[in-house]
Amino acid sequence: MAFDPADLSYDEKGLIPAIAQEAGTGEVLMMAWMNAEAVARTLETGRVTYWSRSRQSFWVKGDSSGHMQELVDLRFDCDADCLLLQVRQTGPACHTNRRNCFYSAVRDGEVVELLQPED
């Protein structure tokens, strides 16, 4: 059965959450949004393309930072309303220059910073 990005379940703005995961380790790197065209572009090029809600435009991960994401596998959940992108990440995934975006935790009621920015 052929895949059509239009078959996914998008929200009222035409977007679907996409979680990027390092293919080799399973580390969760980041979450961003995609629309049907971003999904299609990602599958066509092998470079992960997201939709920026603030800029209302496409952005290819790494075009400005050099911290690229190469698509290894695109998966979707049982309701087809969330994507899991298994990627090969070059450099930090987070715009704060950290390996991943999930660098804050709550421990004993306090916020703890788990990762420092990379040099």
Tab-separated table of N, CA and C in Angstrom:
chain	number	residue	atom	x	y	z
A	1	MET	N	0.843	-1.172	0.000
A	1	MET	CA	0.000	0.000	0.000
A	1	MET	C	0.894	1.244	0.000
A	2	ALA	N	0.677	2.133	-0.912
A	2	ALA	CA	1.464	3.363	-1.030
A	2	ALA	C	1.073	4.350	0.062
A	3	PHE	N	2.061	5.096	0.554
A	3	PHE	CA	1.836	6.098	1.588
A	3	PHE	C	1.536	7.442	0.960
A	4	ASP	N	0.538	8.134	1.495
A	4	ASP	CA	0.189	9.483	1.078
A	4	ASP	C	0.164	10.355	2.332
A	5	PRO	N	0.997	11.403	2.414
A	5	PRO	CA	0.991	12.267	3.596
A	5	PRO	C	-0.395	12.816	3.944
A	6	ALA	N	-1.263	12.934	2.966
A	6	ALA	CA	-2.615	13.438	3.215
A	6	ALA	C	-3.440	12.471	4.062
A	7	ASP	N	-3.005	11.220	4.169
A	7	ASP	CA	-3.734	10.235	4.965
A	7	ASP	C	-3.487	10.370	6.466
A	8	LEU	N	-2.511	11.189	6.858
A	8	LEU	CA	-2.253	11.419	8.280
A	8	LEU	C	-3.339	12.333	8.848
A	9	SER	N	-3.476	12.334	10.171
A	9	SER	CA	-4.476	13.178	10.842
A	9	SER	C	-3.805	14.454	11.347
A	10	TYR	N	-4.113	15.557	10.711
A	10	TYR	CA	-3.547	16.851	11.059
A	10	TYR	C	-4.539	17.628	11.922
A	11	ASP	N	-4.035	18.597	12.695
A	11	ASP	CA	-4.924	19.417	13.515
A	11	ASP	C	-5.642	20.443	12.634
A	12	GLU	N	-6.404	21.318	13.270
A	12	GLU	CA	-7.200	22.305	12.527
A	12	GLU	C	-6.347	23.297	11.744
A	13	LYS	N	-5.065	23.397	12.087
A	13	LYS	CA	-4.150	24.266	11.346
A	13	LYS	C	-3.376	23.501	10.275
A	14	GLY	N	-3.687	22.221	10.107
A	14	GLY	CA	-3.007	21.407	9.098
A	14	GLY	C	-1.655	20.891	9.552
A	15	LEU	N	-1.443	20.812	10.878
A	15	LEU	CA	-0.142	20.415	11.417
A	15	LEU	C	-0.228	19.112	12.204
A	16	ILE	N	0.921	18.443	12.289
A	16	ILE	CA	1.039	17.200	13.044
A	16	ILE	C	2.340	17.282	13.849
A	17	PRO	N	2.315	16.879	15.132
A	17	PRO	CA	3.564	16.900	15.904
A	17	PRO	C	4.523	15.826	15.401
A	18	ALA	N	5.800	16.183	15.383
A	18	ALA	CA	6.838	15.270	14.910
A	18	ALA	C	7.950	15.209	15.954
A	19	ILE	N	8.197	14.039	16.475
A	19	ILE	CA	9.243	13.819	17.462
A	19	ILE	C	10.454	13.252	16.745
A	20	ALA	N	11.590	13.917	16.917
A	20	ALA	CA	12.844	13.440	16.314
A	20	ALA	C	13.602	12.622	17.355
A	21	GLN	N	14.016	11.430	16.932
A	21	GLN	CA	14.721	10.493	17.799
A	21	GLN	C	16.001	10.046	17.094
A	22	GLU	N	17.113	10.028	17.834
A	22	GLU	CA	18.367	9.536	17.271
A	22	GLU	C	18.207	8.053	16.959
A	23	ALA	N	18.399	7.696	15.707
A	23	ALA	CA	18.157	6.312	15.270
A	23	ALA	C	19.077	5.313	15.958
A	24	GLY	N	20.312	5.685	16.191
A	24	GLY	CA	21.280	4.749	16.753
A	24	GLY	C	21.111	4.476	18.230
A	25	THR	N	20.604	5.475	18.988
A	25	THR	CA	20.543	5.339	20.446
A	25	THR	C	19.141	5.371	21.021
A	26	GLY	N	18.176	5.882	20.270
A	26	GLY	CA	16.821	6.038	20.790
A	26	GLY	C	16.619	7.325	21.574
A	27	GLU	N	17.678	8.153	21.676
A	27	GLU	CA	17.560	9.417	22.406
A	27	GLU	C	16.521	10.317	21.734
A	28	VAL	N	15.585	10.861	22.521
A	28	VAL	CA	14.609	11.814	22.008
A	28	VAL	C	15.306	13.160	21.906
A	29	LEU	N	15.315	13.730	20.700
A	29	LEU	CA	16.068	14.950	20.437
A	29	LEU	C	15.226	16.215	20.524
A	30	MET	N	14.060	16.193	19.908
A	30	MET	CA	13.258	17.403	19.818
A	30	MET	C	11.852	17.071	19.338
A	31	MET	N	10.985	18.051	19.429
A	31	MET	CA	9.639	17.971	18.875
A	31	MET	C	9.403	19.241	18.065
A	32	ALA	N	8.830	19.093	16.905
A	32	ALA	CA	8.478	20.235	16.064
A	32	ALA	C	7.211	19.874	15.294
A	33	TRP	N	6.805	20.744	14.410
A	33	TRP	CA	5.565	20.546	13.667
A	33	TRP	C	5.855	20.337	12.187
A	34	MET	N	4.998	19.556	11.550
A	34	MET	CA	5.066	19.351	10.105
A	34	MET	C	3.658	19.486	9.533
A	35	ASN	N	3.592	19.859	8.270
A	35	ASN	CA	2.338	19.762	7.534
A	35	ASN	C	2.551	18.706	6.443
A	36	ALA	N	1.536	18.469	5.643
A	36	ALA	CA	1.629	17.402	4.637
A	36	ALA	C	2.779	17.644	3.662
A	37	GLU	N	3.006	18.899	3.283
A	37	GLU	CA	4.090	19.179	2.347
A	37	GLU	C	5.455	18.953	2.996
A	38	ALA	N	5.601	19.292	4.272
A	38	ALA	CA	6.865	19.048	4.980
A	38	ALA	C	7.149	17.552	5.053
A	39	VAL	N	6.120	16.752	5.297
A	39	VAL	CA	6.286	15.295	5.314
A	39	VAL	C	6.742	14.817	3.939
A	40	ALA	N	6.076	15.300	2.898
A	40	ALA	CA	6.430	14.895	1.537
A	40	ALA	C	7.858	15.309	1.187
A	41	ARG	N	8.249	16.534	1.532
A	41	ARG	CA	9.611	17.015	1.245
A	41	ARG	C	10.650	16.174	1.989
A	42	THR	N	10.348	15.836	3.250
A	42	THR	CA	11.263	15.018	4.047
A	42	THR	C	11.468	13.660	3.401
A	43	LEU	N	10.381	13.033	2.978
A	43	LEU	CA	10.487	11.718	2.339
A	43	LEU	C	11.211	11.796	0.999
A	44	GLU	N	11.007	12.881	0.284
A	44	GLU	CA	11.631	13.048	-1.036
A	44	GLU	C	13.135	13.309	-0.940
A	45	THR	N	13.545	14.126	0.024
A	45	THR	CA	14.939	14.561	0.099
A	45	THR	C	15.792	13.774	1.098
A	46	GLY	N	15.140	13.176	2.103
A	46	GLY	CA	15.883	12.505	3.161
A	46	GLY	C	16.413	13.456	4.217
A	47	ARG	N	16.176	14.747	4.048
A	47	ARG	CA	16.527	15.766	5.048
A	47	ARG	C	15.244	16.246	5.694
A	48	VAL	N	15.231	16.257	7.022
A	48	VAL	CA	13.990	16.556	7.726
A	48	VAL	C	13.608	18.025	7.551
A	49	THR	N	12.373	18.230	7.103
A	49	THR	CA	11.802	19.546	6.870
A	49	THR	C	10.629	19.741	7.813
A	50	TYR	N	10.642	20.837	8.541
A	50	TYR	CA	9.560	21.156	9.480
A	50	TYR	C	8.803	22.385	9.002
A	51	TRP	N	7.675	22.664	9.670
A	51	TRP	CA	6.916	23.880	9.428
A	51	TRP	C	7.066	24.784	10.646
A	52	SER	N	7.536	25.993	10.442
A	52	SER	CA	7.675	26.963	11.525
A	52	SER	C	6.361	27.702	11.706
A	53	ARG	N	5.759	27.533	12.872
A	53	ARG	CA	4.501	28.228	13.156
A	53	ARG	C	4.727	29.722	13.316
A	54	SER	N	5.859	30.133	13.872
A	54	SER	CA	6.108	31.558	14.087
A	54	SER	C	6.442	32.285	12.783
A	55	ARG	N	7.208	31.644	11.916
A	55	ARG	CA	7.599	32.273	10.646
A	55	ARG	C	6.632	31.941	9.502
A	56	GLN	N	5.763	30.944	9.736
A	56	GLN	CA	4.838	30.491	8.689
A	56	GLN	C	5.590	30.109	7.422
A	57	SER	N	6.642	29.278	7.630
A	57	SER	CA	7.437	28.838	6.489
A	57	SER	C	8.114	27.507	6.815
A	58	PHE	N	8.601	26.863	5.778
A	58	PHE	CA	9.326	25.605	5.947
A	58	PHE	C	10.730	25.892	6.453
A	59	TRP	N	11.287	24.962	7.206
A	59	TRP	CA	12.703	25.030	7.569
A	59	TRP	C	13.270	23.628	7.555
A	60	VAL	N	14.388	23.510	6.878
A	60	VAL	CA	15.097	22.238	6.791
A	60	VAL	C	16.112	22.240	7.923
A	61	LYS	N	15.992	21.255	8.798
A	61	LYS	CA	16.873	21.206	9.965
A	61	LYS	C	18.325	21.203	9.510
A	62	GLY	N	19.090	22.178	9.998
A	62	GLY	CA	20.508	22.265	9.680
A	62	GLY	C	20.861	23.249	8.590
A	63	ASP	N	19.889	23.779	7.861
A	63	ASP	CA	20.221	24.725	6.788
A	63	ASP	C	20.970	25.945	7.313
A	64	SER	N	20.587	26.451	8.461
A	64	SER	CA	21.277	27.633	8.981
A	64	SER	C	22.343	27.270	10.020
A	65	SER	N	22.145	26.204	10.783
A	65	SER	CA	23.078	25.851	11.862
A	65	SER	C	24.142	24.838	11.448
A	66	GLY	N	23.857	24.074	10.401
A	66	GLY	CA	24.740	22.972	10.024
A	66	GLY	C	24.468	21.700	10.816
A	67	HIS	N	23.517	21.758	11.749
A	67	HIS	CA	23.169	20.617	12.599
A	67	HIS	C	22.014	19.847	11.958
A	68	MET	N	22.346	19.078	10.944
A	68	MET	CA	21.357	18.452	10.073
A	68	MET	C	20.761	17.180	10.668
A	69	GLN	N	19.566	16.877	10.180
A	69	GLN	CA	18.910	15.620	10.502
A	69	GLN	C	18.679	14.859	9.207
A	70	GLU	N	19.288	13.681	9.119
A	70	GLU	CA	19.090	12.787	7.985
A	70	GLU	C	18.043	11.758	8.384
A	71	LEU	N	16.991	11.646	7.605
A	71	LEU	CA	15.912	10.721	7.916
A	71	LEU	C	16.353	9.277	7.731
A	72	VAL	N	16.131	8.460	8.739
A	72	VAL	CA	16.380	7.025	8.667
A	72	VAL	C	15.054	6.290	8.503
A	73	ASP	N	14.046	6.706	9.272
A	73	ASP	CA	12.745	6.030	9.238
A	73	ASP	C	11.677	7.014	9.679
A	74	LEU	N	10.540	7.024	9.003
A	74	LEU	CA	9.402	7.844	9.391
A	74	LEU	C	8.297	6.902	9.841
A	75	ARG	N	7.847	7.079	11.076
A	75	ARG	CA	6.784	6.249	11.641
A	75	ARG	C	5.652	7.146	12.107
A	76	PHE	N	4.461	6.574	12.195
A	76	PHE	CA	3.337	7.311	12.772
A	76	PHE	C	2.609	6.405	13.740
A	77	ASP	N	1.914	7.028	14.692
A	77	ASP	CA	1.257	6.270	15.750
A	77	ASP	C	-0.051	5.657	15.270
A	78	CYS	N	-0.705	4.933	16.176
A	78	CYS	CA	-1.910	4.173	15.836
A	78	CYS	C	-3.067	5.042	15.349
A	79	ASP	N	-3.111	6.308	15.773
A	79	ASP	CA	-4.159	7.225	15.327
A	79	ASP	C	-3.721	8.083	14.141
A	80	ALA	N	-2.488	7.899	13.701
A	80	ALA	CA	-1.899	8.662	12.592
A	80	ALA	C	-1.923	10.164	12.861
A	81	ASP	N	-1.809	10.544	14.169
A	81	ASP	CA	-1.830	11.964	14.499
A	81	ASP	C	-0.547	12.440	15.194
A	82	CYS	N	0.505	11.620	15.129
A	82	CYS	CA	1.807	11.991	15.676
A	82	CYS	C	2.883	11.206	14.924
A	83	LEU	N	3.975	11.888	14.589
A	83	LEU	CA	5.067	11.258	13.851
A	83	LEU	C	6.258	10.994	14.766
A	84	LEU	N	6.954	9.921	14.465
A	84	LEU	CA	8.247	9.625	15.074
A	84	LEU	C	9.253	9.561	13.938
A	85	LEU	N	10.191	10.514	13.949
A	85	LEU	CA	11.212	10.570	12.915
A	85	LEU	C	12.502	10.023	13.501
A	86	GLN	N	12.937	8.892	13.007
A	86	GLN	CA	14.230	8.383	13.427
A	86	GLN	C	15.253	8.992	12.484
A	87	VAL	N	16.254	9.647	13.082
A	87	VAL	CA	17.194	10.460	12.309
A	87	VAL	C	18.627	10.170	12.716
A	88	ARG	N	19.537	10.603	11.854
A	88	ARG	CA	20.951	10.711	12.204
A	88	ARG	C	21.202	12.199	12.390
A	89	GLN	N	21.456	12.588	13.618
A	89	GLN	CA	21.646	13.996	13.953
A	89	GLN	C	23.120	14.363	13.870
A	90	THR	N	23.410	15.457	13.169
A	90	THR	CA	24.753	16.021	13.128
A	90	THR	C	24.778	17.215	14.065
A	91	GLY	N	25.593	17.155	15.119
A	91	GLY	CA	25.677	18.258	16.070
A	91	GLY	C	24.458	18.326	16.965
A	92	PRO	N	24.331	19.416	17.728
A	92	PRO	CA	23.197	19.569	18.643
A	92	PRO	C	21.875	19.674	17.884
A	93	ALA	N	20.826	19.142	18.493
A	93	ALA	CA	19.500	19.235	17.880
A	93	ALA	C	18.761	20.495	18.318
A	94	CYS	N	19.077	20.993	19.506
A	94	CYS	CA	18.346	22.124	20.074
A	94	CYS	C	18.946	23.458	19.623
A	95	HIS	N	18.074	24.451	19.436
A	95	HIS	CA	18.549	25.784	19.045
A	95	HIS	C	19.374	26.451	20.157
A	96	THR	N	19.343	25.882	21.381
A	96	THR	CA	20.156	26.398	22.484
A	96	THR	C	21.557	25.786	22.468
A	97	ASN	N	21.857	25.024	21.437
A	97	ASN	CA	23.143	24.352	21.242
A	97	ASN	C	23.357	23.188	22.213
A	98	ARG	N	22.256	22.581	22.649
A	98	ARG	CA	22.323	21.380	23.466
A	98	ARG	C	22.026	20.171	22.585
A	99	ARG	N	22.456	19.018	23.011
A	99	ARG	CA	22.260	17.789	22.247
A	99	ARG	C	20.783	17.547	21.961
A	100	ASN	N	19.916	17.793	22.953
A	100	ASN	CA	18.483	17.645	22.727
A	100	ASN	C	17.749	18.787	23.414
A	101	CYS	N	16.467	18.908	23.129
A	101	CYS	CA	15.655	19.995	23.681
A	101	CYS	C	15.109	19.672	25.066
A	102	PHE	N	15.256	18.450	25.505
A	102	PHE	CA	14.681	18.025	26.778
A	102	PHE	C	15.757	18.025	27.862
A	103	TYR	N	16.305	19.204	28.122
A	103	TYR	CA	17.432	19.323	29.049
A	103	TYR	C	17.011	19.819	30.430
A	104	SER	N	15.724	20.058	30.630
A	104	SER	CA	15.232	20.480	31.946
A	104	SER	C	14.359	19.380	32.534
A	105	ALA	N	14.508	19.181	33.854
A	105	ALA	CA	13.714	18.175	34.553
A	105	ALA	C	13.230	18.760	35.874
A	106	VAL	N	12.183	18.171	36.424
A	106	VAL	CA	11.713	18.532	37.754
A	106	VAL	C	12.100	17.401	38.687
A	107	ARG	N	12.928	17.724	39.671
A	107	ARG	CA	13.411	16.745	40.647
A	107	ARG	C	13.159	17.307	42.038
A	108	ASP	N	12.375	16.572	42.807
A	108	ASP	CA	12.034	17.023	44.169
A	108	ASP	C	11.481	18.442	44.167
A	109	GLY	N	10.644	18.739	43.174
A	109	GLY	CA	9.989	20.039	43.095
A	109	GLY	C	10.856	21.166	42.571
A	110	GLU	N	12.076	20.871	42.162
A	110	GLU	CA	12.993	21.885	41.654
A	110	GLU	C	13.342	21.605	40.194
A	111	VAL	N	13.553	22.672	39.446
A	111	VAL	CA	13.980	22.530	38.057
A	111	VAL	C	15.491	22.283	38.047
A	112	VAL	N	15.867	21.229	37.337
A	112	VAL	CA	17.272	20.850	37.222
A	112	VAL	C	17.652	20.889	35.745
A	113	GLU	N	18.794	21.506	35.437
A	113	GLU	CA	19.308	21.545	34.072
A	113	GLU	C	20.204	20.336	33.870
A	114	LEU	N	19.814	19.451	32.939
A	114	LEU	CA	20.503	18.190	32.732
A	114	LEU	C	21.664	18.274	31.740
A	115	LEU	N	21.566	19.201	30.801
A	115	LEU	CA	22.589	19.327	29.758
A	115	LEU	C	23.055	20.774	29.652
A	116	GLN	N	24.340	20.941	29.455
A	116	GLN	CA	24.907	22.254	29.180
A	116	GLN	C	25.022	22.430	27.664
A	117	PRO	N	25.032	23.680	27.179
A	117	PRO	CA	25.261	23.880	25.749
A	117	PRO	C	26.619	23.307	25.337
A	118	GLU	N	26.668	22.798	24.112
A	118	GLU	CA	27.924	22.286	23.572
A	118	GLU	C	28.785	23.452	23.117
A	119	ASP	N	30.079	23.237	23.106
A	119	ASP	CA	30.997	24.294	22.672
A	119	ASP	C	30.942	24.494	21.184
